[in-house]
Coordinates of C-alpha atoms in Angstrom, one line a residue:
X135 CA 23.4 58.4 -2.7
X136 CA 25.8 57.7 -5.4
X137 CA 27.1 59.9 -7.9
X138 CA 28.1 57.2 -10.6
X139 CA 31.7 58.6 -11.1
X140 CA 35.5 55.9 -11.1
X141 CA 37.4 56.8 -8.4
X142 CA 40.6 57.4 -10.2
X143 CA 44.1 58.1 -9.1
X144 CA 45.9 56.8 -5.1
X145 CA 42.3 55.8 -3.7
X146 CA 41.4 53.6 -6.7
X147 CA 45.3 52.4 -6.9
X148 CA 45.2 51.6 -2.6
X149 CA 42.1 49.7 -2.8
X150 CA 43.5 47.4 -4.9
X151 CA 46.7 47.4 -3.4
X152 CA 44.5 46.4 -0.4
X153 CA 43.0 43.2 -2.1
X154 CA 46.4 42.0 -4.0
X155 CA 48.1 42.2 -0.3
X156 CA 45.0 40.2 1.1
X157 CA 44.8 37.7 -1.2
X158 CA 48.7 37.3 -1.2
X159 CA 47.9 36.5 3.0
X160 CA 45.2 34.1 2.0
X161 CA 47.3 32.2 -0.9
X162 CA 50.3 32.1 2.1
X163 CA 47.3 29.8 4.8
X164 CA 46.4 27.6 2.5
X165 CA 50.0 27.1 1.3
X166 CA 50.9 26.5 5.2
X167 CA 48.4 24.6 6.1
X168 CA 48.7 22.4 3.6
X169 CA 52.4 21.8 3.7
X170 CA 51.8 21.8 8.0
X171 CA 52.0 17.8 9.2
X172 CA 49.5 17.4 11.5
X173 CA 50.6 16.6 14.8
X174 CA 49.8 15.9 18.5
X175 CA 51.7 15.8 21.5
X176 CA 50.9 12.1 23.5
X177 CA 51.3 11.9 26.9
X178 CA 55.3 11.7 27.6
X179 CA 55.5 15.1 25.1
X180 CA 57.0 13.4 22.4
X181 CA 55.1 15.1 19.3
X182 CA 53.3 12.4 17.1
X183 CA 52.4 13.3 13.8
X184 CA 49.1 12.3 12.7
X185 CA 48.2 9.4 9.1
X186 CA 47.3 10.8 6.7
X187 CA 43.8 10.4 5.5
X188 CA 42.6 7.4 3.9
X189 CA 41.3 6.9 0.4
X190 CA 37.5 7.5 0.3
X191 CA 35.3 4.5 -0.2
X192 CA 33.1 4.4 -3.2
X193 CA 29.8 2.2 -2.8
X194 CA 29.7 -0.5 -5.3
X195 CA 26.0 -2.3 -6.5
X196 CA 25.0 -4.9 -4.2
X197 CA 22.5 -6.5 -7.2
X198 CA 24.2 -6.9 -10.2
X199 CA 23.3 -8.7 -13.2
X200 CA 23.9 -12.7 -13.5
X201 CA 26.4 -13.1 -15.9
X202 CA 25.9 -14.9 -19.5
X203 CA 28.9 -17.3 -19.0
X204 CA 27.6 -18.8 -16.0
X205 CA 28.7 -22.2 -16.3
X206 CA 26.1 -25.0 -16.9
X207 CA 24.9 -27.4 -14.4
X208 CA 26.0 -31.1 -15.0
X209 CA 22.3 -33.0 -14.9
X210 CA 25.1 -36.2 -13.8
X211 CA 26.6 -33.1 -10.8
X212 CA 22.8 -31.9 -10.5
X213 CA 21.8 -35.9 -8.9
X214 CA 25.1 -36.3 -7.3
X215 CA 23.6 -33.3 -4.4
X216 CA 20.7 -34.1 -4.8
X217 CA 19.6 -37.9 -4.9
X218 CA 20.9 -37.4 -0.4
X219 CA 18.1 -35.0 0.1
X220 CA 16.2 -37.0 -1.4
X221 CA 15.4 -39.2 0.6
X222 CA 14.0 -37.4 3.7
X223 CA 10.9 -39.6 4.5
X224 CA 9.7 -36.0 5.3
X225 CA 9.4 -35.3 1.5
X226 CA 6.2 -38.2 1.3
X227 CA 5.3 -38.2 -2.7
X228 CA 7.5 -36.5 -4.0
X229 CA 7.7 -34.9 -7.9
X230 CA 10.2 -32.1 -9.2
X231 CA 11.7 -30.9 -12.0
X232 CA 15.0 -28.4 -12.1
X233 CA 15.5 -26.4 -15.3
X234 CA 17.7 -23.7 -16.6
X235 CA 16.5 -20.5 -16.8
X236 CA 18.4 -19.5 -20.4
X237 CA 18.0 -22.4 -22.4
X238 CA 15.2 -23.9 -21.1
X239 CA 17.1 -27.0 -20.8
X240 CA 15.7 -29.7 -18.0
X241 CA 18.8 -31.0 -16.2
X242 CA 17.0 -33.5 -13.2
X243 CA 13.4 -34.3 -12.3
X244 CA 11.7 -37.4 -11.0
X245 CA 7.8 -37.8 -11.9
X246 CA 7.7 -34.6 -13.5
X247 CA 3.9 -36.0 -15.4
X248 CA 2.3 -37.2 -12.0
X249 CA -0.5 -35.0 -11.3
X250 CA 0.1 -34.2 -7.7
X251 CA -2.1 -31.4 -5.1
X252 CA -0.8 -27.7 -6.0
X253 CA -1.7 -26.2 -3.6
X254 CA -0.8 -22.4 -3.9
X255 CA 1.3 -22.8 -7.0
X256 CA -2.1 -23.3 -9.0
X257 CA -1.9 -18.9 -8.8
X258 CA 1.4 -19.9 -10.6
X259 CA -1.2 -20.3 -12.9
X260 CA -3.8 -18.7 -12.4
X261 CA -1.3 -15.1 -13.5
X262 CA 0.3 -16.4 -15.7
X263 CA -3.5 -16.5 -17.9
X264 CA -4.7 -13.1 -17.0
X265 CA -0.7 -12.1 -18.2
X266 CA -1.1 -14.2 -21.2
X267 CA -5.1 -12.3 -21.2
X268 CA -5.0 -8.8 -20.5
X269 CA -3.2 -5.6 -20.6
X270 CA -1.0 -4.7 -17.4
X271 CA -3.5 -1.4 -16.6
X272 CA -6.4 -3.8 -16.7
X273 CA -8.9 -2.4 -14.1
X274 CA -12.5 -3.9 -12.2
X275 CA -15.0 -1.0 -11.5
X276 CA -16.8 -1.2 -8.4
X277 CA -19.9 1.5 -9.7
X278 CA -23.2 3.3 -7.5
X279 CA -26.2 3.9 -9.6
X280 CA -29.8 4.9 -9.3
X281 CA -32.1 2.5 -8.8
X282 CA -35.5 1.5 -9.1
X283 CA -37.8 3.5 -6.2
X284 CA -37.4 6.9 -5.7
X285 CA -33.9 7.2 -2.6
X286 CA -32.8 3.9 -4.0
X287 CA -28.7 3.2 -5.5
X288 CA -27.4 0.1 -6.6
X289 CA -23.9 -1.1 -5.6
X290 CA -22.7 -2.9 -8.4
X291 CA -19.2 -4.4 -8.8
X292 CA -17.6 -6.6 -11.7
X293 CA -15.4 -8.5 -9.5
X294 CA -12.0 -6.5 -7.5
X295 CA -12.3 -7.6 -4.1
X296 CA -9.4 -4.9 -2.7
X297 CA -12.4 -2.5 -2.3
X298 CA -11.8 -0.6 0.7
X299 CA -14.3 0.8 3.7
X300 CA -11.3 2.0 5.6
X301 CA -10.9 6.2 5.2
X302 CA -8.6 8.5 3.5
X303 CA -5.3 8.5 5.0
X304 CA -6.1 4.6 6.2
X305 CA -4.5 2.2 4.5
X306 CA -6.9 -0.7 4.0
X307 CA -5.0 -5.1 2.8
X308 CA -4.5 -4.5 -0.5
X309 CA -2.0 -1.0 -1.5
X310 CA -4.1 0.7 -4.5
X311 CA -7.4 -0.6 -3.9
X312 CA -10.2 2.3 -4.3
X313 CA -12.5 3.4 -1.0
X314 CA -16.3 3.3 -0.3
X315 CA -15.1 6.7 0.7
X316 CA -14.2 8.5 -3.1
X317 CA -18.2 6.5 -3.7
X318 CA -19.9 8.0 -1.0
X319 CA -18.2 11.6 -1.6
X320 CA -19.3 10.8 -5.8
X321 CA -23.6 10.3 -4.7
X322 CA -22.7 13.5 -2.3
X323 CA -22.4 15.7 -4.6
X324 CA -24.9 14.8 -7.4
X325 CA -26.7 16.1 -4.9
X326 CA -29.4 12.3 -4.4
X327 CA -31.3 11.6 -1.9
X328 CA -31.1 8.5 -0.5
X329 CA -33.3 6.3 1.4
X330 CA -32.1 2.2 0.0
X331 CA -28.8 0.7 -1.0
X332 CA -29.2 -2.2 -3.1
X333 CA -26.5 -4.6 -3.5
X334 CA -26.7 -6.1 -7.2
X335 CA -24.2 -9.1 -7.3
X336 CA -25.1 -10.9 -10.4
X337 CA -21.9 -9.4 -12.0
X338 CA -20.7 -14.3 -11.4
X339 CA -22.6 -17.1 -11.5
X340 CA -23.2 -20.1 -10.5
X341 CA -21.6 -20.6 -6.6
X342 CA -20.2 -18.6 -4.8
X343 CA -17.4 -21.7 -3.0
X344 CA -15.2 -24.6 -5.0
X345 CA -15.2 -28.1 -5.1
X346 CA -12.5 -28.8 -2.9
X347 CA -13.4 -26.1 0.4
X348 CA -14.4 -26.4 3.4
X349 CA -16.6 -24.2 5.9
X350 CA -14.2 -24.0 8.1
X351 CA -11.6 -22.0 6.0
X352 CA -14.6 -19.0 6.4
X353 CA -14.3 -18.7 9.8
X354 CA -10.3 -20.0 9.0
X355 CA -9.5 -17.2 6.9
X356 CA -8.2 -18.5 4.6
X357 CA -11.3 -18.2 1.6
X358 CA -14.6 -16.1 1.8
X359 CA -16.9 -16.6 -0.7
X360 CA -16.8 -14.8 -3.8
X361 CA -18.8 -12.4 -5.2
X362 CA -18.1 -9.9 -7.3
X363 CA -18.7 -7.3 -4.7
X364 CA -16.5 -7.8 -1.8
X365 CA -14.2 -5.4 0.9
X366 CA -10.1 -6.5 1.6
X367 CA -11.1 -10.0 0.8
X368 CA -13.4 -9.7 2.9
X369 CA -11.5 -9.9 6.0
X370 CA -13.2 -8.5 9.4
X371 CA -10.3 -7.1 10.5
X372 CA -9.5 -5.1 6.8
X373 CA -5.1 -5.4 7.6
X374 CA -5.0 -8.5 9.0
X375 CA -4.7 -11.3 6.8
X376 CA -5.7 -14.6 8.1
X377 CA -8.8 -12.4 10.4
X378 CA -12.1 -14.5 9.9
X379 CA -13.7 -14.3 6.5
X380 CA -17.3 -12.5 5.6
X381 CA -20.3 -14.7 5.0
X382 CA -22.1 -12.4 3.5
X383 CA -19.2 -9.6 1.4
X384 CA -22.1 -8.1 -0.3
X385 CA -23.7 -6.8 2.1
X386 CA -21.0 -6.0 4.4
X387 CA -20.0 -4.0 1.4
X388 CA -23.2 -2.5 1.3
X389 CA -23.7 -1.8 5.1
X390 CA -19.8 0.4 5.1
X391 CA -21.4 2.3 1.8
X392 CA -24.7 3.5 4.3
X393 CA -22.0 4.5 6.9
X394 CA -19.8 6.4 4.9
X395 CA -23.6 8.4 3.6
X396 CA -24.1 8.6 7.5
X397 CA -27.6 6.1 6.6
X398 CA -28.4 3.1 8.8
X399 CA -26.8 -0.2 8.0
X400 CA -30.8 -1.9 7.5
X401 CA -31.6 -0.4 5.2
X402 CA -28.7 -2.4 3.0
X403 CA -30.8 -5.4 1.3
X404 CA -29.7 -7.6 -2.5
X405 CA -31.3 -6.1 -5.2
X406 CA -30.5 -6.1 -9.4
X407 CA -29.1 -2.9 -11.0
X408 CA -31.6 -1.7 -14.1
X409 CA -30.3 -1.6 -17.2
X410 CA -29.4 0.9 -17.8
X411 CA -29.2 2.2 -15.1
X412 CA -28.0 5.9 -14.4
X413 CA -24.0 5.7 -12.8
X414 CA -23.5 8.2 -10.0
X415 CA -20.5 6.9 -8.7
X416 CA -17.6 5.0 -10.2
X417 CA -13.8 3.6 -8.1
X418 CA -11.9 2.1 -10.4
X419 CA -9.0 -0.9 -8.7
X420 CA -5.3 -1.0 -9.6
X421 CA -4.1 -2.3 -12.4
X422 CA -3.1 -6.0 -13.0
X423 CA 0.4 -6.0 -12.4
X424 CA -0.1 -4.9 -9.7
X425 CA -2.8 -7.3 -7.4
X426 CA -1.1 -10.2 -9.3
X427 CA 1.9 -8.8 -7.5
X428 CA -0.2 -8.6 -3.7
X429 CA -1.7 -12.3 -5.3
X430 CA 0.9 -13.7 -5.7
X431 CA 3.8 -12.4 -2.4
X432 CA 0.9 -13.5 -0.5
X433 CA -1.2 -16.2 -2.3
X434 CA -5.2 -13.9 -1.5
X435 CA -7.4 -16.7 -2.4
X436 CA -9.7 -14.5 -3.5
X437 CA -7.5 -12.1 -5.5
X438 CA -6.8 -14.9 -7.3
X439 CA -10.8 -16.7 -8.0
X440 CA -11.3 -12.4 -8.6
X441 CA -8.7 -12.6 -11.9
X442 CA -9.3 -16.0 -12.5
X443 CA -13.2 -15.0 -13.3
X444 CA -11.2 -12.0 -15.1
X445 CA -9.6 -14.2 -17.5
X446 CA -13.1 -15.5 -18.2
X447 CA -14.6 -13.1 -18.2
X448 CA -12.3 -12.2 -22.2
X449 CA -12.5 -15.1 -22.8
X450 CA -16.3 -14.6 -23.3
X451 CA -17.3 -17.3 -20.8
X452 CA -19.8 -17.0 -17.9
X453 CA -18.0 -15.2 -13.8
X454 CA -17.7 -18.2 -12.7
X455 CA -15.4 -21.2 -11.2
X456 CA -16.2 -23.3 -13.6
X457 CA -16.2 -20.8 -17.1
X458 CA -12.3 -19.0 -14.2
X459 CA -11.2 -22.6 -14.5
X460 CA -12.1 -23.5 -18.2
X461 CA -10.6 -20.4 -19.3
X462 CA -7.8 -20.3 -17.5
X463 CA -6.3 -23.9 -19.7
X464 CA -7.7 -22.5 -23.0
X465 CA -5.5 -19.1 -22.8
X466 CA -2.3 -21.7 -21.4
X467 CA -3.2 -23.8 -24.3
X468 CA -3.3 -21.3 -26.5
X469 CA 0.4 -20.3 -25.6
X470 CA 2.0 -22.8 -25.6
X471 CA 2.0 -24.2 -22.1
X472 CA 1.5 -28.2 -22.2
X473 CA -1.8 -28.8 -19.6
X474 CA -2.2 -32.7 -19.3
X475 CA -2.7 -34.0 -16.3
X476 CA -4.1 -30.6 -14.9
X477 CA -7.2 -30.5 -12.7
X478 CA -8.5 -27.6 -11.4
X479 CA -12.1 -26.7 -9.6
X480 CA -10.7 -23.2 -8.9
X481 CA -7.5 -20.7 -9.6
X482 CA -6.5 -20.5 -6.0
X483 CA -5.9 -23.4 -4.7
X484 CA -7.4 -24.3 -1.9
X485 CA -9.6 -27.2 -3.5
X486 CA -8.5 -31.0 -2.2
X487 CA -9.6 -31.9 -6.1
X488 CA -7.0 -29.8 -7.9
X489 CA -4.2 -31.5 -9.7
X490 CA -1.2 -30.2 -11.3
X491 CA 2.4 -31.9 -12.3
X492 CA 5.3 -30.4 -11.4
X493 CA 5.9 -30.3 -14.9
X494 CA 3.4 -27.7 -16.1
X495 CA 4.6 -25.1 -13.3
X496 CA 7.6 -26.3 -13.9
X497 CA 7.5 -24.7 -18.3
X498 CA 6.2 -21.5 -16.6
X499 CA 8.4 -20.2 -14.0
X500 CA 10.9 -21.7 -17.1
X501 CA 8.9 -19.4 -20.2
X502 CA 8.6 -16.7 -17.3
X503 CA 12.8 -16.6 -17.3
X504 CA 13.9 -17.1 -20.6
X505 CA 15.6 -15.0 -22.1
X506 CA 13.2 -14.0 -25.3
X507 CA 10.1 -13.9 -23.5
X508 CA 8.4 -10.9 -22.2
X509 CA 4.7 -11.7 -21.4
X510 CA 4.7 -13.5 -18.0
X511 CA 9.1 -12.5 -16.9
X512 CA 7.7 -9.9 -14.5
X513 CA 5.5 -13.5 -12.6
X514 CA 10.0 -13.2 -11.7
X515 CA 9.6 -9.5 -9.7
X516 CA 5.9 -10.5 -8.4
X517 CA 6.5 -14.3 -6.3
X518 CA 8.3 -13.4 -2.4
X519 CA 11.7 -13.3 -1.8
X520 CA 13.2 -15.9 0.5
X521 CA 14.2 -15.1 4.3
X522 CA 12.4 -11.5 3.3
X523 CA 9.0 -11.1 1.7
X524 CA 5.3 -12.5 1.7
X525 CA 4.9 -16.5 2.5
X526 CA 8.8 -16.5 2.0
X527 CA 9.1 -14.2 5.1
X528 CA 10.0 -16.8 7.8
X529 CA 11.1 -19.4 5.5
X530 CA 15.1 -19.6 4.8
X531 CA 15.0 -16.9 8.4
X532 CA 17.1 -18.6 10.6
X533 CA 18.2 -21.5 10.5
X534 CA 20.1 -23.0 7.1
X535 CA 20.1 -18.6 5.5
X536 CA 21.9 -21.2 2.3
X537 CA 19.0 -19.8 -0.4
X538 CA 18.1 -16.2 1.6
X539 CA 17.8 -13.2 -1.1
X540 CA 18.7 -16.0 -3.7
X541 CA 15.2 -17.9 -4.5
X542 CA 12.4 -16.6 -6.1
X543 CA 9.3 -18.9 -5.7
X544 CA 5.3 -19.3 -4.9
X545 CA 4.3 -21.1 -2.5
X546 CA 1.7 -24.0 -1.6
X547 CA 0.7 -25.5 1.2
X548 CA -2.8 -27.1 2.3
X549 CA -3.1 -29.8 4.6
X550 CA -0.8 -32.5 3.4
X551 CA 0.3 -30.8 0.4
X552 CA 3.7 -29.0 0.5
X553 CA 5.1 -27.3 -3.3
X554 CA 7.7 -24.8 -4.6
X555 CA 7.8 -23.6 -7.8
X556 CA 10.2 -20.3 -8.5
X557 CA 13.7 -19.7 -9.4
X558 CA 17.3 -19.2 -7.6
X559 CA 20.5 -18.3 -8.1
X560 CA 23.6 -21.4 -8.2
X561 CA 27.1 -20.7 -6.5
X562 CA 28.1 -20.4 -10.4
X563 CA 26.1 -18.2 -10.4
X564 CA 23.9 -19.7 -13.4
X565 CA 19.4 -19.4 -12.6
X566 CA 18.2 -22.4 -12.2
X567 CA 14.1 -22.9 -12.6
X568 CA 12.3 -25.1 -10.3
X569 CA 8.8 -27.2 -9.1
X570 CA 9.1 -29.5 -5.6
X571 CA 6.0 -31.5 -4.8
X572 CA 5.3 -33.2 -1.6
X573 CA 2.5 -34.8 -0.7
X574 CA 0.6 -37.2 1.6
X575 CA 2.7 -35.3 4.2
X576 CA 2.2 -31.9 6.4
X577 CA 3.5 -28.7 5.8
X578 CA 5.8 -28.6 9.9
X579 CA 7.0 -31.8 7.7
X580 CA 6.8 -31.3 4.2
X581 CA 7.6 -27.4 3.9
X582 CA 11.2 -28.5 5.9
X583 CA 12.2 -30.8 4.0
X584 CA 11.4 -28.7 0.4
X585 CA 13.3 -25.8 1.6
X586 CA 16.1 -28.4 2.5
X587 CA 15.9 -29.4 -1.1
X588 CA 15.8 -25.7 -3.0
X589 CA 18.8 -25.1 -0.6
X590 CA 20.0 -27.6 -2.1
X591 CA 20.6 -26.3 -5.7
X592 CA 21.5 -22.9 -4.7
X593 CA 25.0 -24.7 -3.2
X594 CA 25.3 -26.1 -6.0
X595 CA 28.5 -25.3 -8.6
X596 CA 26.9 -29.2 -10.2
X597 CA 29.0 -28.2 -13.3

C-alpha cells in the first residue's frame, strides 16, 4: 500500500540518473543506426553497400475530368477519318450523327432524319421521358389486400417486375427488388387465416403484347406478357437474363405468395380487389434511378415496358402500350426534343415496327452530356461501358480494344437491325456524342461494323 509520500534524496537522484543514462544509450543507438550504411558480404568476401531505399511512389488518380480546353474536332477531319469505315458493306442501310458534347454542335451526320428500326436504343427515349416526368426516387407499390370472401386475399400491383420470390439472403435478378417473403411475413403478422389468393391485374389495360412482337420471344427469354404483377421480369430462372419467360406472370406471382405462406398454389386464381379494401401487406420497388440503370445497362425489355407505363400514369394516361408510347413522345416534345419521324409501338424497342431517326437519339444523348443540363445527366452513368459492363461487356473486350473503357453507349439489336447511341472521349480529350444505326443486316454482321465505326471516333484527333 502506497504511503502517498514523494521520494526524495539519493533514491530520487538515482532514478533520474538511470533514466538519463537510458535515454543517452537509446539516442546513441538511434544515431549509430542512422550513420551506419547497410552492407553485406558477397561470395568473394568483399563488403558491398546496399543501395538506398527509393523514394515512395504515390498513386495518381486513374479517373480525371476531361479538359474543357480540349480541341473540338473539325467536321472535315471527322469526315476524313469516318469515310473509309463507311465503305464497309456490313453497315447495310446506315444513318448516324456525331456532335460535340459541350457545345451541342453537330459535327458530322449521314441521313440523320431518316427513320430507322432502333431496336433497344428505343430505351433512350423511355429513360429520358421517365427522368423528365418522374422524381428520381419514384417507387412502385405491390400490396396484398383483404378479399371479398372470408380468408381470401388479393395480390395487386402497380407494375413492378423487379419483385422477386427469392428468399431473403439470395439475390433476385434485380438489385434492390421487393420480396414476396416480406409480403408473406406481413400477412402472418396480421393473423389472417388465408384460404385463397386472387391476383388483380387490372392496373394495366389493353393487350399484354405489342404490335411487332413475336410469340417465340417469350420462350426465347426476351419478353413476357406485360402484367402489373410479375416476378423477376417473368424469368423462369430468376437470376439468368435470357431464361425462358412465363406466359402467366401474374398467376406465377400469386402461386409464389401461396408457397411463401405454406399453402397449395392451386388456391390462386385471377380476381379483382374491392374498392377501399383493407391493406394487409405492402412492399415497394427500388427508386426509379436504380431501375433505369438496370433497364439501360442490361437492356431489360419488361422493365422498360413497366417504366413506360409509369410515365403514362404520370401524364394521366392509360397504363397500356398506346398510353405509354403516347406519353413518352408527349413528355419529350414538351421538353424540346424534336420527335418528328418517330413511330413507337412499345417502349422497350422489341417491336420491329418502331422507327426513330438517329437525329433524335443523338439529340437526347447530347442534351444529357451538355454542361448546362442536369435532368438527363445521370443517364450518362446508366449506359454500359465498352468492354466492361452490361450489354457492352463482351464487345470491345478482345480484338480491337481501342474504345474499351472510353466509350459508353446503349446498344440495340434485332434480327436485321443494330444500333449504338452514347458518347466517347477522343484522343484529344474531347467528349463526342453519337448515334449510329444499321438496318438490313443481321447483328453478327452489323454490330462489328458499328463497333469499328465507334472505335474510329475514339482514335480520332481530328482537329
